[in-house]
Short mmCIF file of C-alpha atoms in Angstrom, two decimals:
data_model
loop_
_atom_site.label_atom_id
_atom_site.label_comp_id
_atom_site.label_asym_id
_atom_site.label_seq_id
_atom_site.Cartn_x
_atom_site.Cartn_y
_atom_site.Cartn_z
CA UNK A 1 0.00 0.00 0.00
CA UNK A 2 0.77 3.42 -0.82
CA UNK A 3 1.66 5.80 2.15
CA UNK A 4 0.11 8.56 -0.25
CA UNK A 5 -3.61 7.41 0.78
CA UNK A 6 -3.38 7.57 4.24
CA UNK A 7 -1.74 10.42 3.92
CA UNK A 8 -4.29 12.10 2.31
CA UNK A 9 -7.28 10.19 4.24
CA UNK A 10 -5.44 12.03 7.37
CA UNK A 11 -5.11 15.04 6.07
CA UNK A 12 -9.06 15.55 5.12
CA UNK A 13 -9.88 13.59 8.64
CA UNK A 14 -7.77 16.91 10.61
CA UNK A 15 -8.91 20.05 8.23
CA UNK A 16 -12.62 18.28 8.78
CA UNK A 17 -11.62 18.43 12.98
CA UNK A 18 -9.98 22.19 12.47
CA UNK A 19 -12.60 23.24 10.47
CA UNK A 20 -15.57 21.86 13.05
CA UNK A 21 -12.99 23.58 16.05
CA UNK A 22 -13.21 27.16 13.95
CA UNK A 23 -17.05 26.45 13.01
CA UNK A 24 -18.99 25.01 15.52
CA UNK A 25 -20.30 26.87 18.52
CA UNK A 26 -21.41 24.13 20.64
CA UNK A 27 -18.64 22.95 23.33
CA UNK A 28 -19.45 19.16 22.81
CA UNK A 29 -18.87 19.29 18.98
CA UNK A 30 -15.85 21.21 19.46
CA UNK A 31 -14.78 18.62 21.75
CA UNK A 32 -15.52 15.93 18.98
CA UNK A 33 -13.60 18.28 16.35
CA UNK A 34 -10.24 17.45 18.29
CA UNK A 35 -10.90 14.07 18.95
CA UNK A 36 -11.16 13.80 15.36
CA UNK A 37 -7.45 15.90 14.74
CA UNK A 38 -6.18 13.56 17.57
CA UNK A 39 -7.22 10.68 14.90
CA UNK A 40 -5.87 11.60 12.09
CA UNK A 41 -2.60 11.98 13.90
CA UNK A 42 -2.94 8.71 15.18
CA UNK A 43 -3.19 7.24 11.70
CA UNK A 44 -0.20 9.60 10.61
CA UNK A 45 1.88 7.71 13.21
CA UNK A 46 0.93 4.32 12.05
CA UNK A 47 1.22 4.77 8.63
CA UNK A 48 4.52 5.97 8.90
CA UNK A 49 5.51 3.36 10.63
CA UNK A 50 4.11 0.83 8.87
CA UNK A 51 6.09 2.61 5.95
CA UNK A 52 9.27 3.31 7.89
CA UNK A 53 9.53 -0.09 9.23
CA UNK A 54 9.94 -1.51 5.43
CA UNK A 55 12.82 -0.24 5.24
CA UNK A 56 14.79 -1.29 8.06
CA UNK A 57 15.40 -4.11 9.20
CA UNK A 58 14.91 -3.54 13.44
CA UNK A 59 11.54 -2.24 13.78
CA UNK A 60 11.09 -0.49 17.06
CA UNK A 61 7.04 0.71 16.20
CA UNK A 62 7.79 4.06 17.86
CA UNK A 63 4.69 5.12 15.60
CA UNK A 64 2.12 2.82 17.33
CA UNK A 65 3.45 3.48 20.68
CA UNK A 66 3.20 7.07 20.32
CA UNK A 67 -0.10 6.35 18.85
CA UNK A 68 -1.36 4.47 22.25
CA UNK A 69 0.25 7.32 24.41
CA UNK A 70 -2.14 9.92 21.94
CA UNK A 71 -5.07 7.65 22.58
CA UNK A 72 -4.45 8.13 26.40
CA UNK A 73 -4.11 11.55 25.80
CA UNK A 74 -7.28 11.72 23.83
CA UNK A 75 -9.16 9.58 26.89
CA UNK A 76 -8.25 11.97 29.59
CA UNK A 77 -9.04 15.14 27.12
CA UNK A 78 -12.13 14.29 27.13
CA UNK A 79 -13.19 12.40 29.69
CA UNK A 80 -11.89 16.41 31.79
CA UNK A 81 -13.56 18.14 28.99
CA UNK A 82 -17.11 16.62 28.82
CA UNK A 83 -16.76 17.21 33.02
CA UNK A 84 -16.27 20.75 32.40
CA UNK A 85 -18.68 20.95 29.95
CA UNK A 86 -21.06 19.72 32.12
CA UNK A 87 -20.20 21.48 35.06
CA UNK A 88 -20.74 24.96 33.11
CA UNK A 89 -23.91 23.77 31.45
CA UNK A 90 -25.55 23.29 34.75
CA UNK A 91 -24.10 26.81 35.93
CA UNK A 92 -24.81 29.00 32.93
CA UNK A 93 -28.02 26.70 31.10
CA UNK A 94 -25.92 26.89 27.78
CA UNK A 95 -22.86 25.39 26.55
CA UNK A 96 -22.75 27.51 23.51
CA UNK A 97 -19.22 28.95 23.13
CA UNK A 98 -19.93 32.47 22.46
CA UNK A 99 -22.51 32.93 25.34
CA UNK A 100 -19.98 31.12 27.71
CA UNK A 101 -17.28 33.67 25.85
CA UNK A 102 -19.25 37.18 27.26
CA UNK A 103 -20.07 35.65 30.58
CA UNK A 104 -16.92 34.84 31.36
CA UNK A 105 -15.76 38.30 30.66
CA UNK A 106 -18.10 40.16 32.95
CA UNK A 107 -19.74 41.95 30.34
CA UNK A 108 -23.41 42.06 29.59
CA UNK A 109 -24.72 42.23 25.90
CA UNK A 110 -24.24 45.65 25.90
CA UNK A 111 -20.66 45.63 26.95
CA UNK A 112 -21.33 47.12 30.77
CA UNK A 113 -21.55 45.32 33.93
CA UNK A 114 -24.32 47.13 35.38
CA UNK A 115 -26.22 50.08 34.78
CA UNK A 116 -23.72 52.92 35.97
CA UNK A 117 -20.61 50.89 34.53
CA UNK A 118 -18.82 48.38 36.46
CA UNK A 119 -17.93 50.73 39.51
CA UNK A 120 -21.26 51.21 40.14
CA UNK A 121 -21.29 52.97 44.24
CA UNK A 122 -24.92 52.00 44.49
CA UNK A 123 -24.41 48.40 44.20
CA UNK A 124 -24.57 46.41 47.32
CA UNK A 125 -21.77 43.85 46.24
CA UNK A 126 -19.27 46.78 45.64
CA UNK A 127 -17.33 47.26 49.46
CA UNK A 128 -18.46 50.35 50.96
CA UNK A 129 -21.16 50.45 48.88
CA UNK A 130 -24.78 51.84 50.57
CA UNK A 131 -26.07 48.54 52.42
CA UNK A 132 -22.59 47.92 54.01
CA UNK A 133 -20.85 48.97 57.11
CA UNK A 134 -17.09 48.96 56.48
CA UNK A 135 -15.57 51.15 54.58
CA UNK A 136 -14.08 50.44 51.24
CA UNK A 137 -10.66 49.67 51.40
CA UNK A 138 -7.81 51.50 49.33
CA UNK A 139 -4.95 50.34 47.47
CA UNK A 140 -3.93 46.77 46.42
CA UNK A 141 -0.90 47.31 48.64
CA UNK A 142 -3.22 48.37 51.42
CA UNK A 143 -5.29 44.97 51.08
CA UNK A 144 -1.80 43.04 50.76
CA UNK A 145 -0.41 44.41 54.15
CA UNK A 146 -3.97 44.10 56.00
CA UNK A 147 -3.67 40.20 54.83
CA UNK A 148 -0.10 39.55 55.96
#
């Protein structure tokens, strides 16, 4: 056999995985996208050493070892991932990446945190804000020295 069509079969499996990682705004398909780039590396690795190991005469199969250390990889990628995933989806109610994306920057839709900006001094989670009775503290050095 060739080395040219695996080559190629790899080749379409990963821009079909970077192309569902740039497209896709759902976490678990994204999460499927590199699973499927993890693959096609995997069947890089063996078909070069299937092709490798023709021509010499000690064959080590470095390929298909690093291929079973990528499938562990792969295994604990995603067995972390989908825990995030679902860990955030029960959170937020969404797993789409962009809404996860503005959330996670403290903005709102319209780019503000609250109604007066994100310093609002009417907002009873600010320190020293109107429902509070300690004052708001100063400087970060000021908090660092009250700490130590």
């Amino acid at each position: 056999m060739h080395l040219a069509y695996p080559a190629v079969l790899s080749a379409l499996l990963f821009c079909t995985g970077v192309y569902g990682v740039l497209a896709r705004r759902n976490a678990i398909l994204v999460l499927m996208s590199v699973e499927l780039m993890l693959n096609a590396v995997n069947l890089n690795l063996v078909a070069f050493d299937v092709w490798l190991s023709r021509a010499a005469e000690e064959t080590l199969h470095s390929g298909q070892a690093l291929t079973l250390f990528t499938i562990a990889i792969a295994a604990a990628e995603i067995g972390i991932g989908l825990a995030i995933v679902l860990a955030v989806h029960r959170n937020r109610g969404t797993s789409d990446i962009d809404k996860l994306r503005d959330t996670a920057e403290g903005h709102g839709p319209d780019g503000l945190d609250g109604p007066d900006g994100p310093d609002d001094p009417d907002d009873p989670a600010v320190p020293g804000g109107p429902d509070t009775d300690t004052p708001a503290t100063g400087t970060a050095a000021e908090k660092a020295e009250a700490t130590a």
